[in-house]
Amino acid sequence: MELWYTEQHTDDVRFSIKVDRELHSEQSKFQRIDILESKEFGKFFTLDGLMMVTEKDEFIYHDMIVHVPMATNPNIKKVLVIGAGDGGTVRELTRYKTIEKIDMVEIDERVVELCREYFPQTASQLDEERVNLFFEDGLKFVRNKENEYDLIIVDSTDPFGPGEGLFTKEFYGNCYKALTDDGILVNQHESPYYDYYARSMQSAHEKIVEFFPINRVYQAHIPTYPSGHWLFGFASKKYDPINDLNADAWNILGLKTKYYNTDLHVGCFALPNYVKELLGENIK
Ligand code: SAM
C-alpha cells in the first residue's frame, strides 16, 4: 500500500509527496497539526492541511526571512518574531552575536512543543538565553508596543484561520509603531503565481505600503510551497535593502549559509514583469 500526502494548490492542481509514515496528528485549540515522514523531504509538518516546514527545504525560507534584513542593517539588536513556531527563524537569528533580544510570539504552544520533539533541526535554539517565548496572538501582542524593535519578522501561516489578523491594516500599523526610527518589517508575502495566493499577496502589499516609506518585495524558490515561487515583503522606515547593503560587512561575519549570499541578496529583489504588474506602482 502507498501513502501520499496531497495538498490542493488550486481547484485543479494538486501537489503530492509519498509518505513513509505518519508520526503525529492532532487538533490543537487553533488548528489541525499533522507530522509526516517522507523519503524525499524528510520529516515535514502541515497546519490545517497546508505545508509549513520540511527538513529538506526549510533552509531556503529561513535563510531568506532572516539574512536579508540582517545584512541590510547589521546593527539590529532587538527583534520580534511573530508565528515561527518551528523555531527555524529564531535559529538563524541567534547566529548573530550582536542581537541582544529575540521575542517570539506564537499563538499555538502545541506547534512549539511538537517541533521541539520532532524537529530539533529547526527548534534547536528556542531555549537560547536571548530568546523569550510568548504564547499569544501576535495581533494583540503588538498593540501596546512602541519604538521597541529594530526588526519585526512575520513568519505566519496564510491569511485565514489564526493567521488572518496578521494580514490586516491594524496589524501593519501597529508594527510600524512598534518599530524604532530605522526599523524593518519582513513578512512572508505569499506567492504571485496562482490567482488565489496572488490576491493575498496584493492585499497584504497594498496595506503595508500605506505605512512604510520603503517597500520592496523579494523572492525565493521554495519547492514545497504552492507553485514553488514564494515572496517576502521588506518594508522599512530608513534602510533600502540594496543601497544600504554592506556586503563586505556581512561576509566578514563568516556565517555559513546554504541558500543566502550577498549576490543573491541583490538578485532576489529583481522581480519578473508579471509580479511587478501585480504589485502595481507600489514598489519604492
Ligand atoms: N514557514 C511557514 C509557512 O509560511 O508556511 C510558516 C511557519 S510557522 C509554523 C507559522 C506559525 O504561525 C504557526 O505555528 C502558527 O501557529 C503561527 N500563527 C498563526 N497565526 C498567528 C497569530 N495570530 N499570532 C501568532 N502566531 C500565529
Short mmCIF file of C-alpha atoms and ligand atoms in Angstrom, two decimals:
data_model
loop_
_atom_site.label_atom_id
_atom_site.label_comp_id
_atom_site.label_asym_id
_atom_site.label_seq_id
_atom_site.Cartn_x
_atom_site.Cartn_y
_atom_site.Cartn_z
CA MET A 1 0.00 0.00 0.00
CA GLU A 2 1.26 3.50 -0.83
CA LEU A 3 0.61 6.53 1.37
CA TRP A 4 0.62 10.01 -0.18
CA TYR A 5 0.25 13.48 1.32
CA THR A 6 -1.74 15.61 -1.11
CA GLU A 7 -2.25 19.36 -0.92
CA GLN A 8 -4.73 21.19 -3.09
CA HIS A 9 -2.86 24.16 -4.56
CA THR A 10 -5.82 25.27 -6.70
CA ASP A 11 -9.18 23.66 -7.51
CA ASP A 12 -7.42 21.96 -10.42
CA VAL A 13 -3.87 21.45 -9.18
CA ARG A 14 -2.62 19.05 -6.53
CA PHE A 15 0.85 18.57 -5.08
CA SER A 16 1.76 15.19 -3.56
CA ILE A 17 4.61 13.70 -1.55
CA LYS A 18 4.95 9.98 -0.96
CA VAL A 19 4.81 9.36 2.78
CA ASP A 20 6.64 6.62 4.68
CA ARG A 21 4.65 7.06 7.86
CA GLU A 22 2.50 9.39 9.88
CA LEU A 23 4.27 10.45 13.07
CA HIS A 24 1.61 12.53 14.77
CA SER A 25 -1.79 14.06 14.20
CA GLU A 26 -3.92 16.23 16.48
CA GLN A 27 -6.40 19.06 16.57
CA SER A 28 -4.99 21.79 18.81
CA LYS A 29 -7.07 24.68 20.15
CA PHE A 30 -6.20 26.60 16.98
CA GLN A 31 -5.56 24.21 14.10
CA ARG A 32 -5.01 20.68 12.89
CA ILE A 33 -1.37 19.61 13.15
CA ASP A 34 0.00 16.68 11.11
CA ILE A 35 3.58 15.44 11.17
CA LEU A 36 4.68 13.04 8.45
CA GLU A 37 7.87 11.39 7.28
CA SER A 38 8.93 11.02 3.65
CA LYS A 39 11.99 9.88 1.72
CA GLU A 40 12.30 12.95 -0.48
CA PHE A 41 11.70 15.76 2.03
CA GLY A 42 12.43 14.03 5.34
CA LYS A 43 10.03 14.93 8.16
CA PHE A 44 7.51 17.64 7.43
CA PHE A 45 4.51 19.18 9.14
CA THR A 46 1.29 20.76 7.97
CA LEU A 47 -1.23 23.04 9.67
CA ASP A 48 -4.84 22.70 8.56
CA GLY A 49 -3.61 20.68 5.57
CA LEU A 50 -1.08 23.26 4.37
CA MET A 51 2.66 22.68 4.20
CA MET A 52 4.69 24.58 6.80
CA VAL A 53 8.16 23.11 7.05
CA THR A 54 10.11 20.21 5.56
CA GLU A 55 13.53 19.13 6.74
CA LYS A 56 14.84 19.30 3.19
CA ASP A 57 13.85 22.80 2.07
CA GLU A 58 13.38 24.78 5.31
CA PHE A 59 16.85 26.32 4.92
CA ILE A 60 15.67 28.38 1.95
CA TYR A 61 12.77 30.04 3.75
CA HIS A 62 14.68 30.65 6.98
CA ASP A 63 17.81 31.98 5.27
CA MET A 64 15.77 34.43 3.26
CA ILE A 65 13.48 35.68 6.00
CA VAL A 66 16.42 36.39 8.35
CA HIS A 67 19.64 37.17 6.48
CA VAL A 68 18.17 39.73 4.06
CA PRO A 69 17.18 42.21 6.82
CA MET A 70 20.20 41.36 8.99
CA ALA A 71 22.65 42.07 6.16
CA THR A 72 20.83 45.32 5.38
CA ASN A 73 21.23 46.61 8.93
CA PRO A 74 23.94 44.80 10.93
CA ASN A 75 23.13 46.96 13.99
CA ILE A 76 19.80 45.26 14.66
CA LYS A 77 19.65 44.50 18.38
CA LYS A 78 16.02 43.88 19.31
CA VAL A 79 13.92 41.53 17.22
CA LEU A 80 10.27 40.50 17.37
CA VAL A 81 9.30 37.27 15.59
CA ILE A 82 5.60 36.53 15.08
CA GLY A 83 4.48 32.96 14.41
CA ALA A 84 7.51 30.82 13.52
CA GLY A 85 6.64 28.01 15.95
CA ASP A 86 9.04 25.59 14.28
CA GLY A 87 11.97 27.69 15.53
CA GLY A 88 13.86 27.98 12.21
CA THR A 89 13.73 31.78 12.13
CA VAL A 90 14.98 32.03 15.71
CA ARG A 91 17.75 29.52 14.95
CA GLU A 92 19.10 31.76 12.18
CA LEU A 93 18.75 34.95 14.27
CA THR A 94 20.73 33.51 17.18
CA ARG A 95 23.75 33.18 14.88
CA TYR A 96 24.19 36.97 15.14
CA LYS A 97 26.08 37.67 18.36
CA THR A 98 25.16 41.37 18.04
CA ILE A 99 21.44 40.72 18.60
CA GLU A 100 20.54 41.35 22.24
CA LYS A 101 16.94 40.17 22.46
CA ILE A 102 14.58 38.00 20.42
CA ASP A 103 10.91 37.96 21.43
CA MET A 104 8.94 35.23 19.67
CA VAL A 105 5.14 35.31 19.78
CA GLU A 106 3.45 32.11 18.67
CA ILE A 107 -0.29 31.63 19.11
CA ASP A 108 -0.18 27.84 19.38
CA GLU A 109 2.04 26.35 22.07
CA ARG A 110 1.40 22.85 20.70
CA VAL A 111 3.28 23.73 17.49
CA VAL A 112 6.34 24.61 19.55
CA GLU A 113 6.05 21.53 21.78
CA LEU A 114 5.73 19.21 18.79
CA CYS A 115 8.56 20.88 16.88
CA ARG A 116 10.84 20.51 19.90
CA GLU A 117 10.04 16.78 19.80
CA TYR A 118 10.06 16.09 16.05
CA PHE A 119 12.09 18.95 14.50
CA PRO A 120 15.21 19.52 16.62
CA GLN A 121 16.82 20.76 13.39
CA THR A 122 14.68 23.92 13.47
CA ALA A 123 13.78 24.15 17.18
CA SER A 124 17.38 23.86 18.40
CA GLN A 125 17.82 27.44 19.66
CA LEU A 126 14.43 28.11 21.26
CA ASP A 127 15.99 27.87 24.73
CA GLU A 128 18.88 30.20 23.94
CA GLU A 129 19.26 32.87 26.64
CA ARG A 130 18.34 35.83 24.40
CA VAL A 131 15.07 34.20 23.28
CA ASN A 132 11.79 34.97 25.07
CA LEU A 133 8.76 32.89 24.09
CA PHE A 134 5.23 34.27 24.36
CA PHE A 135 2.21 32.11 23.57
CA GLU A 136 -0.24 34.76 22.43
CA ASP A 137 -1.90 36.19 19.38
CA GLY A 138 0.69 38.33 17.56
CA LEU A 139 -2.02 40.79 16.57
CA LYS A 140 -2.74 41.57 20.22
CA PHE A 141 0.92 41.44 21.30
CA VAL A 142 1.99 44.36 19.07
CA ARG A 143 -0.95 46.60 20.02
CA ASN A 144 0.76 48.16 23.02
CA LYS A 145 4.35 48.22 21.75
CA GLU A 146 6.04 51.47 20.80
CA ASN A 147 9.53 52.18 19.46
CA GLU A 148 10.75 48.85 20.79
CA TYR A 149 12.11 46.66 17.98
CA ASP A 150 14.69 47.19 15.23
CA LEU A 151 13.27 44.29 13.23
CA ILE A 152 9.91 42.52 13.13
CA ILE A 153 9.69 39.22 11.23
CA VAL A 154 6.21 37.91 10.47
CA ASP A 155 6.63 34.19 9.90
CA SER A 156 2.96 33.34 9.83
CA THR A 157 0.50 30.93 8.30
CA ASP A 158 -1.68 32.11 5.40
CA PRO A 159 -4.32 34.84 5.82
CA PHE A 160 -7.11 32.65 7.14
CA GLY A 161 -7.67 30.86 10.45
CA PRO A 162 -5.38 32.10 13.25
CA GLY A 163 -3.08 33.91 10.77
CA GLU A 164 -5.82 36.17 9.36
CA GLY A 165 -5.20 39.07 11.75
CA LEU A 166 -1.53 39.19 10.73
CA PHE A 167 -2.51 40.43 7.27
CA THR A 168 -4.63 43.39 8.40
CA LYS A 169 -4.10 47.14 8.28
CA GLU A 170 -4.42 47.30 12.05
CA PHE A 171 -1.54 44.84 12.42
CA TYR A 172 0.81 46.57 9.96
CA GLY A 173 0.07 49.95 11.55
CA ASN A 174 0.92 48.56 14.98
CA CYS A 175 4.12 47.01 13.63
CA TYR A 176 5.11 50.45 12.30
CA LYS A 177 4.55 51.90 15.76
CA ALA A 178 6.41 49.05 17.49
CA LEU A 179 9.49 49.63 15.33
CA THR A 180 12.31 52.07 16.08
CA ASP A 181 13.02 55.00 13.72
CA ASP A 182 15.15 52.85 11.44
CA GLY A 183 13.07 49.67 11.88
CA ILE A 184 12.45 46.96 9.27
CA LEU A 185 9.41 44.70 8.82
CA VAL A 186 9.84 41.46 6.87
CA ASN A 187 6.89 39.19 6.24
CA GLN A 188 6.13 36.02 4.35
CA HIS A 189 4.30 37.52 1.42
CA GLU A 190 2.53 34.57 -0.25
CA SER A 191 3.02 33.57 -3.89
CA PRO A 192 2.34 35.52 -7.09
CA TYR A 193 1.62 32.53 -9.32
CA TYR A 194 -1.81 31.07 -8.62
CA ASP A 195 -4.66 33.62 -8.51
CA TYR A 196 -5.80 32.79 -5.02
CA TYR A 197 -2.37 33.35 -3.47
CA ALA A 198 -1.67 36.32 -5.73
CA ARG A 199 -4.74 38.09 -4.37
CA SER A 200 -3.50 37.58 -0.79
CA MET A 201 -0.12 38.94 -1.83
CA GLN A 202 -1.65 42.04 -3.43
CA SER A 203 -3.91 42.69 -0.50
CA ALA A 204 -1.04 42.43 2.02
CA HIS A 205 1.15 44.66 -0.10
CA GLU A 206 -1.49 47.37 -0.57
CA LYS A 207 -1.90 47.60 3.20
CA ILE A 208 1.82 47.65 4.07
CA VAL A 209 2.66 50.46 1.61
CA GLU A 210 0.24 52.76 3.44
CA PHE A 211 2.59 52.84 6.42
CA PHE A 212 6.19 52.47 5.26
CA PRO A 213 8.22 54.83 3.04
CA ILE A 214 10.35 51.99 1.63
CA ASN A 215 8.56 48.91 0.30
CA ARG A 216 10.23 46.12 -1.62
CA VAL A 217 9.37 42.54 -2.41
CA TYR A 218 11.86 39.72 -2.88
CA GLN A 219 11.61 36.14 -4.00
CA ALA A 220 12.88 32.65 -3.37
CA HIS A 221 12.32 29.21 -4.78
CA ILE A 222 10.66 27.00 -2.16
CA PRO A 223 9.81 23.64 -3.75
CA THR A 224 7.07 22.56 -1.32
CA TYR A 225 5.03 25.79 -1.29
CA PRO A 226 2.30 26.38 -3.88
CA SER A 227 3.93 26.89 -7.30
CA GLY A 228 7.38 26.88 -5.66
CA HIS A 229 7.67 30.63 -6.25
CA TRP A 230 7.43 32.45 -2.93
CA LEU A 231 7.71 36.10 -1.97
CA PHE A 232 8.79 38.06 1.09
CA GLY A 233 7.93 41.67 1.87
CA PHE A 234 10.61 44.12 3.01
CA ALA A 235 9.12 47.30 4.47
CA SER A 236 11.36 49.83 6.12
CA LYS A 237 11.47 53.28 7.69
CA LYS A 238 15.00 54.10 6.60
CA TYR A 239 17.12 51.33 5.10
CA ASP A 240 16.95 50.32 1.46
CA PRO A 241 17.81 46.62 1.12
CA ILE A 242 20.06 47.15 -1.90
CA ASN A 243 21.54 50.65 -1.47
CA ASP A 244 22.29 50.07 2.20
CA LEU A 245 23.65 46.55 1.87
CA ASN A 246 27.24 46.39 3.06
CA ALA A 247 28.19 43.04 1.54
CA ASP A 248 31.72 43.08 2.96
CA ALA A 249 30.43 43.63 6.49
CA TRP A 250 28.12 40.62 6.19
CA ASN A 251 30.70 38.39 4.54
CA ILE A 252 33.25 39.14 7.23
CA LEU A 253 30.91 37.57 9.79
CA GLY A 254 31.75 34.22 8.18
CA LEU A 255 28.24 32.77 8.57
CA LYS A 256 27.90 29.61 6.51
CA THR A 257 24.57 29.59 4.69
CA LYS A 258 23.19 27.07 2.24
CA TYR A 259 20.97 29.45 0.23
CA TYR A 260 21.62 33.10 1.07
CA ASN A 261 24.64 35.02 -0.18
CA THR A 262 25.16 38.71 -0.80
CA ASP A 263 24.93 38.36 -4.61
CA LEU A 264 21.58 36.66 -4.20
CA HIS A 265 20.59 39.42 -1.78
CA VAL A 266 20.69 41.91 -4.63
CA GLY A 267 19.33 39.50 -7.25
CA CYS A 268 16.29 38.38 -5.26
CA PHE A 269 14.78 41.87 -5.49
CA ALA A 270 14.72 41.69 -9.31
CA LEU A 271 11.14 40.65 -9.96
CA PRO A 272 9.57 39.15 -13.08
CA ASN A 273 7.38 41.58 -15.04
CA TYR A 274 4.11 39.84 -14.20
CA VAL A 275 4.89 40.14 -10.48
CA LYS A 276 5.75 43.83 -10.85
CA GLU A 277 2.44 44.32 -12.60
CA LEU A 278 0.57 42.54 -9.83
CA LEU A 279 2.23 44.82 -7.29
CA GLY A 280 1.37 47.89 -9.34
CA GLU A 281 3.32 51.06 -8.68
CA ASN A 282 3.78 50.17 -5.07
CA ILE A 283 7.44 49.21 -5.04
CA LYS A 284 9.59 52.05 -3.83
N1 SAM B 1 7.16 28.85 7.15
C1 SAM B 1 5.78 28.65 7.30
C2 SAM B 1 4.94 28.94 6.09
O1 SAM B 1 4.89 30.08 5.62
O2 SAM B 1 4.29 28.01 5.63
C3 SAM B 1 5.21 29.28 8.49
C4 SAM B 1 5.85 28.69 9.67
S1 SAM B 1 5.23 28.87 11.23
C5 SAM B 1 4.87 27.20 11.60
C6 SAM B 1 3.69 29.70 11.22
C7 SAM B 1 3.15 29.81 12.64
O3 SAM B 1 2.35 30.99 12.76
C8 SAM B 1 2.26 28.64 13.08
O4 SAM B 1 2.92 27.89 14.04
C9 SAM B 1 1.01 29.33 13.66
O5 SAM B 1 0.52 28.72 14.83
C10 SAM B 1 1.51 30.74 13.87
N2 SAM B 1 0.45 31.75 13.90
C11 SAM B 1 -0.66 31.81 13.12
N3 SAM B 1 -1.41 32.87 13.47
C12 SAM B 1 -0.77 33.50 14.49
C13 SAM B 1 -1.06 34.66 15.26
N4 SAM B 1 -2.18 35.37 15.07
N5 SAM B 1 -0.17 35.02 16.23
C14 SAM B 1 0.97 34.30 16.43
N6 SAM B 1 1.28 33.19 15.72
C15 SAM B 1 0.42 32.80 14.76
#
